Coordinates of N, CA and C in Angstrom, one line a residue:
X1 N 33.1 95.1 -93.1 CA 33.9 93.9 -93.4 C 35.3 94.4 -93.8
X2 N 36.5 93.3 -93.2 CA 37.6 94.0 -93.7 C 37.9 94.0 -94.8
X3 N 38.9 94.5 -95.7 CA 39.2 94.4 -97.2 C 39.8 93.0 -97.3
X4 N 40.2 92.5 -96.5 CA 41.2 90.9 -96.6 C 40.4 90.4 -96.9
X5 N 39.2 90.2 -95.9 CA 37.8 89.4 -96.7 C 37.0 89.5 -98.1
X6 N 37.2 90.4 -98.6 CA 36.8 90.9 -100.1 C 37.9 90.0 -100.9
X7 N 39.3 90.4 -100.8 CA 40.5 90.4 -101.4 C 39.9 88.7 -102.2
X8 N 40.8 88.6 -103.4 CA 40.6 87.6 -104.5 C 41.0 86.2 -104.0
X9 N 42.8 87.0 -103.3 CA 43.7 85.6 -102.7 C 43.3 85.6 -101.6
X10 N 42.0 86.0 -100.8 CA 42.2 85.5 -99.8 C 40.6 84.3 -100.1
X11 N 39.7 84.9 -101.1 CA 39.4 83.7 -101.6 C 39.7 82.4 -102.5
X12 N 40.0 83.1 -102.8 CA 41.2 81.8 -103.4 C 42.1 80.9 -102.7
X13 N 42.9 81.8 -101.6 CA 43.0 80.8 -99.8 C 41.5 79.8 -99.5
X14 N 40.5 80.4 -99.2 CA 39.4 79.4 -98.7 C 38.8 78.9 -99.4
X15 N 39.1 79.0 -100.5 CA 38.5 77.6 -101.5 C 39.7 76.6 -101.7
X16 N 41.1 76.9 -101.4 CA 41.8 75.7 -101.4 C 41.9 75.3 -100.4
X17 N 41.8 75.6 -99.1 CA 41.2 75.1 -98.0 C 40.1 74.3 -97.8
X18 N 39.3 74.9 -98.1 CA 38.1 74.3 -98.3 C 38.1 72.5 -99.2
X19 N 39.0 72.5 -100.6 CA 39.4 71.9 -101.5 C 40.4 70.7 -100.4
X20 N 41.3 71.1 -100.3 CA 41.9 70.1 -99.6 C 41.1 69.6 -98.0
X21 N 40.6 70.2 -97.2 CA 39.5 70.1 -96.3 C 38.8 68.5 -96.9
X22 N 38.0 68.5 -98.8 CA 37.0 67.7 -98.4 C 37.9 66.6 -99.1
X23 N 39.1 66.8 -99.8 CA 40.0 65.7 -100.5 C 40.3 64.4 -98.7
X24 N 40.4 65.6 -98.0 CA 41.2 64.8 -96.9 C 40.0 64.1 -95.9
X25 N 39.0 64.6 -96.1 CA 37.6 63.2 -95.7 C 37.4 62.5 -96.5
X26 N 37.5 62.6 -97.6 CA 37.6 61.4 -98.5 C 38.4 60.7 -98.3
X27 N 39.8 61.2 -98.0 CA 40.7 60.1 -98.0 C 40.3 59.4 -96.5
X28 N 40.5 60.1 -95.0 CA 39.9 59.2 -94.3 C 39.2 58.0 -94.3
X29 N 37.6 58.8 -94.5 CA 37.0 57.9 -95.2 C 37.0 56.6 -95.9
X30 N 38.0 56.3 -96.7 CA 38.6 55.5 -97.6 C 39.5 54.3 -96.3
X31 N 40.4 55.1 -96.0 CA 41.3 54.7 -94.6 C 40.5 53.7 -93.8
X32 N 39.8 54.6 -93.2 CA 39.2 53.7 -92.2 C 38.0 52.3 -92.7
X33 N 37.5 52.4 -93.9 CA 36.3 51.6 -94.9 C 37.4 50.7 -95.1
X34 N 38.5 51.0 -95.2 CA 39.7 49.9 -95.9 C 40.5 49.1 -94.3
X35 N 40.4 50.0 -93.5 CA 40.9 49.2 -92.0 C 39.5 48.2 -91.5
X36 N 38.3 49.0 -91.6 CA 36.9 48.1 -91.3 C 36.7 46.9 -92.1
X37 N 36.8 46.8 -93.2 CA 37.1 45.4 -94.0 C 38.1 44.9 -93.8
X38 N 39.3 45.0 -93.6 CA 40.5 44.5 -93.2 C 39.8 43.4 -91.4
X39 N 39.7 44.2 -90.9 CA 38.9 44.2 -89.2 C 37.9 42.8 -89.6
X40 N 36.8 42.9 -90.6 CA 35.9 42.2 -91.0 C 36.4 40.7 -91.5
X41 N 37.4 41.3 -92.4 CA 37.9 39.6 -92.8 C 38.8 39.3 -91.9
X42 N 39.3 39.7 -91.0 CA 40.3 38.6 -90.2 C 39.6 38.4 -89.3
X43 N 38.4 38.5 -88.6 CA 37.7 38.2 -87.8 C 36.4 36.8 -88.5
X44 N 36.5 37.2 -90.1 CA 36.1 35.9 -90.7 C 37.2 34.7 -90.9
X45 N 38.3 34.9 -91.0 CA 39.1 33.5 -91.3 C 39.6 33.2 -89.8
X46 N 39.5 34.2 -88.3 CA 39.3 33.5 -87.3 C 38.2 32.8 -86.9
X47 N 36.7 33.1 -87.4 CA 36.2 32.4 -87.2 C 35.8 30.8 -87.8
X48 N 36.5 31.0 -89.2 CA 37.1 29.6 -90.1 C 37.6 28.7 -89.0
X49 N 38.7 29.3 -88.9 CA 39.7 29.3 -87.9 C 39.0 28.1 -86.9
X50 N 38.5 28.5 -86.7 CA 38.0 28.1 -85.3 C 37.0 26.7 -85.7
X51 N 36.1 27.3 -86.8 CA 35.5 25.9 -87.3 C 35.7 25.0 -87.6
X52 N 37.1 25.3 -88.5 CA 38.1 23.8 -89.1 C 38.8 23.2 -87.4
X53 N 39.1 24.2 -86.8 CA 39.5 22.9 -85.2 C 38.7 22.2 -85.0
X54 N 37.0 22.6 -84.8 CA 36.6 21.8 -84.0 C 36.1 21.1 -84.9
X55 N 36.0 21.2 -86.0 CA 35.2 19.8 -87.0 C 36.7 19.0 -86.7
X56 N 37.8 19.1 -87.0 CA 39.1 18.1 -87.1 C 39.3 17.4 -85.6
X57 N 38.9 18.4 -85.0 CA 38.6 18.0 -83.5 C 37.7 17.0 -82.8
X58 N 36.5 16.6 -83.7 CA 35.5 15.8 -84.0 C 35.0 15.0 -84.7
X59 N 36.0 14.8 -85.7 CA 36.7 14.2 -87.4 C 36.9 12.9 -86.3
X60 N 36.7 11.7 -86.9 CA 36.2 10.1 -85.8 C 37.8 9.3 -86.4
X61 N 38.6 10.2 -87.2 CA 39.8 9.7 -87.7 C 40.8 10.5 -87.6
X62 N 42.1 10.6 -88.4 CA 42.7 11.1 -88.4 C 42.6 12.3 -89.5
X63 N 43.4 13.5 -89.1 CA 43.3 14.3 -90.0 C 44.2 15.4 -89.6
X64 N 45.0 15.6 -91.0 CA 46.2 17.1 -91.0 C 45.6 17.8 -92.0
X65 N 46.2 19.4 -91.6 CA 45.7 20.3 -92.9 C 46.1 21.5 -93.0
X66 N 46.7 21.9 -93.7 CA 47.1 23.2 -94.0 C 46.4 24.3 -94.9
X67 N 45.3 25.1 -94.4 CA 44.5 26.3 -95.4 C 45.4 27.2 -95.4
X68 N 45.7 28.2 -96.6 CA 46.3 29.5 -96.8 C 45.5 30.5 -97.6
X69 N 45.6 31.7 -97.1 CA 44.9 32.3 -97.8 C 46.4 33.1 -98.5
X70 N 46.4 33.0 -100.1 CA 47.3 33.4 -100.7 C 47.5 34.9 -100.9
X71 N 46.3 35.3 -100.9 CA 46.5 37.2 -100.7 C 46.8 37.5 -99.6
X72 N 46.9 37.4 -98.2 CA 47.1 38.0 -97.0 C 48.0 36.8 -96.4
X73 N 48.5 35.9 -97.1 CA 49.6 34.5 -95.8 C 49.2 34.5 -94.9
X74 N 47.8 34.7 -94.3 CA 47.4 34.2 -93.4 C 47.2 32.6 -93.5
X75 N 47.3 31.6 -92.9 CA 47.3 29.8 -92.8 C 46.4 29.5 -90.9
X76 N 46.3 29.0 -91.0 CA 45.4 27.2 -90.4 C 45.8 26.2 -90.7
X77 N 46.8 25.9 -89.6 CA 47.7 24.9 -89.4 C 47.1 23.7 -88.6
X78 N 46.6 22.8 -89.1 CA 46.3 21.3 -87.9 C 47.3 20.0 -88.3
X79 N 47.6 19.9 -87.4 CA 48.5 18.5 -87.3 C 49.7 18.6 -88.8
X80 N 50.3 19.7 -89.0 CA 50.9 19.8 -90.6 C 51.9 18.9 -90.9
X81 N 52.6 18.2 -89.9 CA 53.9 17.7 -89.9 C 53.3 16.2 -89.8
X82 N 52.3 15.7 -89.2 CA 51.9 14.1 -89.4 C 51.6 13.8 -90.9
X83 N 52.5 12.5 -90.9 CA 52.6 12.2 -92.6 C 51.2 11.2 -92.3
X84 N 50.2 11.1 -93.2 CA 48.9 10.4 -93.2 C 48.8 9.9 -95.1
X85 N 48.4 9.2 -94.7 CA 48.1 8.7 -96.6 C 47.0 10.0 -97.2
X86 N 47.5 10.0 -98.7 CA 47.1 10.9 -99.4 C 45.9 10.5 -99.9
X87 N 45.4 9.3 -100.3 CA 44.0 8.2 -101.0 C 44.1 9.5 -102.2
X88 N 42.6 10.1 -102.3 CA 42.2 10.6 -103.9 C 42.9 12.5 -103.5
X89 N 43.4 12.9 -102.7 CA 43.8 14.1 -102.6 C 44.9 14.2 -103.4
X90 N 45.8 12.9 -103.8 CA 46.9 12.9 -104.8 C 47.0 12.8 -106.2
X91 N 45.6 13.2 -106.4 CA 44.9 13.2 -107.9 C 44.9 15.0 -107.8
X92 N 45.1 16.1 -107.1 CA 45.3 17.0 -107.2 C 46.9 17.7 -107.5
X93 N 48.1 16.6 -107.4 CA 49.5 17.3 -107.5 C 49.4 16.3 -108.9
X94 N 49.3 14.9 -109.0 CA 48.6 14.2 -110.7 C 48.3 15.2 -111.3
X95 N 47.0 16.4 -111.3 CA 46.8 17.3 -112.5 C 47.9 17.8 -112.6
X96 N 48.1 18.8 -111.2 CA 49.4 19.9 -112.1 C 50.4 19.2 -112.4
X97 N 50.8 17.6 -112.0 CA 51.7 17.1 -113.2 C 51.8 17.0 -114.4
X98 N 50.4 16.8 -114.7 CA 50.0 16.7 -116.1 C 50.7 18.2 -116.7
X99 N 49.9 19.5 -116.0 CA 49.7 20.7 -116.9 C 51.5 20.8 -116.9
X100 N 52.3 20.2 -115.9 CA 53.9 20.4 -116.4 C 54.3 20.0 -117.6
X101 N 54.1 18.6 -117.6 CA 54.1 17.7 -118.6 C 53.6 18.7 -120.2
X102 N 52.4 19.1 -120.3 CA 52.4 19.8 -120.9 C 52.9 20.9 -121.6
X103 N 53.7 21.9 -120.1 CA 54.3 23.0 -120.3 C 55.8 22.4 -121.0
X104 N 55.8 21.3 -120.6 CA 57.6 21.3 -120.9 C 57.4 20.1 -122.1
X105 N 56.5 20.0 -123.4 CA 56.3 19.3 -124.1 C 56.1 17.8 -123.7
X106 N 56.1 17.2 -122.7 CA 56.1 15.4 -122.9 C 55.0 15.2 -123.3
X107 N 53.8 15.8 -122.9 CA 52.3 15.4 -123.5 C 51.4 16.3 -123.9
X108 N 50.3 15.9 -124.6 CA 49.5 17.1 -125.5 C 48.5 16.7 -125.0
X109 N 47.2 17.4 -124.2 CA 46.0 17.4 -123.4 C 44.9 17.0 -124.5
X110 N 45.4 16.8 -125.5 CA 44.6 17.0 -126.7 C 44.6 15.0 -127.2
X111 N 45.7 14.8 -127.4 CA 46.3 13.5 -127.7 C 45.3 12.9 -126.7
X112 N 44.9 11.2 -127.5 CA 44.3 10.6 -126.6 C 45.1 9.4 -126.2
X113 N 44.7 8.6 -125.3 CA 45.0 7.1 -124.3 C 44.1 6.1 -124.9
X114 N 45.0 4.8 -124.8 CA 43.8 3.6 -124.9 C 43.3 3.3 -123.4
X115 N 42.3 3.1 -123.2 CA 41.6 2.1 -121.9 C 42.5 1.2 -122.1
X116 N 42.7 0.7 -120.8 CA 43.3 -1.0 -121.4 C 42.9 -1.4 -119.8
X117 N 42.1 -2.9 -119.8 CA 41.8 -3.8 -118.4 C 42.6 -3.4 -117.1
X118 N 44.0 -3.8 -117.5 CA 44.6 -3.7 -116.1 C 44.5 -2.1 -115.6
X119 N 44.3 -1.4 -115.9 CA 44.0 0.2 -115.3 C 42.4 0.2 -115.0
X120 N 41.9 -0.6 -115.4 CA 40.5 -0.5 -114.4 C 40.5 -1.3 -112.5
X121 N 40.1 -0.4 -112.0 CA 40.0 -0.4 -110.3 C 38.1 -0.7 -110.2
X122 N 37.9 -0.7 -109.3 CA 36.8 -0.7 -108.4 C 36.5 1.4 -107.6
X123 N 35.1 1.8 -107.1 CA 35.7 2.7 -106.8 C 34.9 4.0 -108.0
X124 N 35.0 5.3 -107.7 CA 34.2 6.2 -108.4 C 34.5 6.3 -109.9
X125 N 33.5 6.6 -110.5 CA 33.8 7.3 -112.1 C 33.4 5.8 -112.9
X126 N 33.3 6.4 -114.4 CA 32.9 5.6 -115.5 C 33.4 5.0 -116.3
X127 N 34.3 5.4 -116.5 CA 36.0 4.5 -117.4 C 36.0 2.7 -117.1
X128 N 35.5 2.9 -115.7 CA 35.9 1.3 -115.9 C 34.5 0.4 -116.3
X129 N 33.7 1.2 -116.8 CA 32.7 0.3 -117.2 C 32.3 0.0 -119.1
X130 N 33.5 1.2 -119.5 CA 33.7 1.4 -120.9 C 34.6 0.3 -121.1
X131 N 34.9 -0.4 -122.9 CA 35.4 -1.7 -123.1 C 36.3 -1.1 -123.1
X132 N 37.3 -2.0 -122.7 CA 38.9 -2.1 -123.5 C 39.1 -1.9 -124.7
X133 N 40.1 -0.6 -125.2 CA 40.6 -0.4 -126.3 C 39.8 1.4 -126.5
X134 N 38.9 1.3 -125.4 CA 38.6 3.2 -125.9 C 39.4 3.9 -125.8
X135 N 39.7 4.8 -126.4 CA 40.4 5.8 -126.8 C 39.6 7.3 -125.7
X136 N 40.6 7.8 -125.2 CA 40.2 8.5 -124.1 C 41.0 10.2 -124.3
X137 N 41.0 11.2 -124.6 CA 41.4 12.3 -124.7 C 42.2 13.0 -123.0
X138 N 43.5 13.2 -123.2 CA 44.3 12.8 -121.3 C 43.4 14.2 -121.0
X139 N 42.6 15.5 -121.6 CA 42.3 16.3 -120.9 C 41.0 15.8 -120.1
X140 N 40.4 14.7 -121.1 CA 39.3 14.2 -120.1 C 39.6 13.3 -119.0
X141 N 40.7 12.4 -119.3 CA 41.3 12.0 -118.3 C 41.1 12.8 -117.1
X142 N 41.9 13.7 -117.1 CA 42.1 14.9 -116.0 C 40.6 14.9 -114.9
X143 N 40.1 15.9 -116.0 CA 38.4 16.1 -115.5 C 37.7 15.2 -115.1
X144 N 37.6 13.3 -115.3 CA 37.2 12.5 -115.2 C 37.9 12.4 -113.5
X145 N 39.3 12.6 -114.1 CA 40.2 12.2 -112.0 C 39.8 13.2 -111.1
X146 N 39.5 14.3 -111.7 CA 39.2 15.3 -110.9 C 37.5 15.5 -110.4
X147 N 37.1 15.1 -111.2 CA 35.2 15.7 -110.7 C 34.8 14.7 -110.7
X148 N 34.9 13.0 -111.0 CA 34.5 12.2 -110.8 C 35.0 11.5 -109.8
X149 N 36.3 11.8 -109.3 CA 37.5 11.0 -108.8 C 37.2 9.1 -109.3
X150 N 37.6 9.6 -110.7 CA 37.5 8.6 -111.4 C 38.9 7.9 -111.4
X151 N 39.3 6.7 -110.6 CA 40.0 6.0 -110.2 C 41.0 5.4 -111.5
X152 N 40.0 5.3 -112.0 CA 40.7 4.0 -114.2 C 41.4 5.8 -114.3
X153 N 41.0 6.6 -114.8 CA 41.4 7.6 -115.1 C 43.0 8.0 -114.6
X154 N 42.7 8.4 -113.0 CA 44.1 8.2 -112.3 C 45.5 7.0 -112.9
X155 N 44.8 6.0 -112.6 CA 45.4 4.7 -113.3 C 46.5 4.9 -114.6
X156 N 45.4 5.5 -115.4 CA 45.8 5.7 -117.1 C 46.8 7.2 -116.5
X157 N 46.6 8.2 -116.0 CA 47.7 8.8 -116.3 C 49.1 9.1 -115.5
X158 N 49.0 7.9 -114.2 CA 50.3 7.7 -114.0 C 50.7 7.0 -114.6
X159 N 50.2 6.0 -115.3 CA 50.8 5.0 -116.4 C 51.4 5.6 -117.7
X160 N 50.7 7.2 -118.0 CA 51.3 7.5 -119.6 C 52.2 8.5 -118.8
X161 N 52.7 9.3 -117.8 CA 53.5 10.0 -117.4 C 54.7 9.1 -116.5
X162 N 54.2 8.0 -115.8 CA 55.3 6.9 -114.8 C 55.9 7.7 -114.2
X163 N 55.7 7.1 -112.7 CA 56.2 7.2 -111.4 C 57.3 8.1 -111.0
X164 N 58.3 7.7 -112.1 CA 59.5 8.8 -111.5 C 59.1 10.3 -112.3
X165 N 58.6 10.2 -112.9 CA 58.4 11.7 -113.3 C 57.8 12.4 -112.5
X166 N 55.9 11.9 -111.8 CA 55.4 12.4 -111.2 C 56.2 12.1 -109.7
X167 N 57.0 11.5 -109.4 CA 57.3 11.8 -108.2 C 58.4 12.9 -107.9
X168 N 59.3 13.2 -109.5 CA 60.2 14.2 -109.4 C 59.5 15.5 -109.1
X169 N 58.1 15.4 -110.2 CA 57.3 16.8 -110.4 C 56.8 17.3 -108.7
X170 N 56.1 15.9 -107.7 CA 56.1 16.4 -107.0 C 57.2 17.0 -105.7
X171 N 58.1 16.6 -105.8 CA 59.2 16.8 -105.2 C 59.6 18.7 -106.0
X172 N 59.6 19.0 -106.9 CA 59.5 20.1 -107.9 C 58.3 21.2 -107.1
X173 N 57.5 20.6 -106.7 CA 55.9 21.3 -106.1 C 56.0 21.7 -104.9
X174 N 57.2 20.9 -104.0 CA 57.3 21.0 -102.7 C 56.6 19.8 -101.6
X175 N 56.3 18.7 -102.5 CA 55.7 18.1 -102.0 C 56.6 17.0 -101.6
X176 N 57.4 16.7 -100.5 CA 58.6 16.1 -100.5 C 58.1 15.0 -99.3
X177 N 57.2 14.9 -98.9 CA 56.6 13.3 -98.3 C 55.1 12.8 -99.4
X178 N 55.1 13.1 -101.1 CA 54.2 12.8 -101.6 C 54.6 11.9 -102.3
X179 N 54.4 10.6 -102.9 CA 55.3 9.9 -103.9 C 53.6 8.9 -104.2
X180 N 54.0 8.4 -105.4 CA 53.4 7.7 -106.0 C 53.9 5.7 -105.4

């Protein structure tokens, strides 16, 4: 055997070879696990993709919609630009008016509301079956408009924030064909 092969540096060469050798399968490794999931989820939100057409496609009414996925700006765009009434979907730009309202002091989530008659509707949720004059906490509010799509609720907090605020706020959101 020759003496190069005994020699210290020349093992010391083949173990940093060897060393960077398995650093650099690992990294592949890594590369390609990270392009194959990459591969995997865009082949899942085209298959979304695809599902949200043909249900809107088979939707017996009308219907626009814009999905985003906020980590990757990927979107699923149907009909985006037909203005259609908002019904209880505008109880969703209502909360984050609220949490504005909040942020910029006008209201405390904490502070309660009276019920009062003329804010009871017909329609989901339990507010309108409670008497006049209950005292209502606006965070339950919220949760009541939100998971009950409790209509009296809605009622009560465009009434304690009024129209031009929540229409500024949504205009502020980007929401510039949403108005109250």
């Amino acid at each position: 055997m020759s003496p190069i092969f005994k020699s210290i540096k020349f093992k010391y060469l083949l173990s940093g070879l060897l060393l960077i050798s398995i650093v650099s399968a690992f990294y592949l490794s890594a590369l390609i696990k990270r392009e194959l999931k990459a591969k995997r989820q865009r082949a899942a939100w085209d298959l979304l993709a695809v599902g949200v057409m043909n249900s809107v496609r088979n939707f017996p009414g009308e219907a626009g919609l814009i999905i985003k996925d906020l980590k990757r700006g990927w979107e699923i765009r149907i009909k985006q630009d037909k203005l259609l009434p908002s019904a209880s979907i505008v109880k969703v730009p209502i909360m984050a008016a609220c949490f504005m309202a909040q942020a910029e002091g006008k209201i405390n989530l904490e502070d309660k509301d009276i019920l009062r008659n003329r804010f009871k509707v017909l329609g989901s949720g339990k507010l309108k079956e409670l008497p006049e004059g209950t005292s209502v906490k606006i965070k339950d509010l919220i949760e009541m408009m939100i998971a009950e799509s409790d209509n009296t609720a809605t009622n009560m907090l465009i009434n304690l924030l009024g129209e031009d605020y929540l229409n500024a706020a949504f205009k502020q959101m980007g929401l510039n064909n949403t108005n109250i």
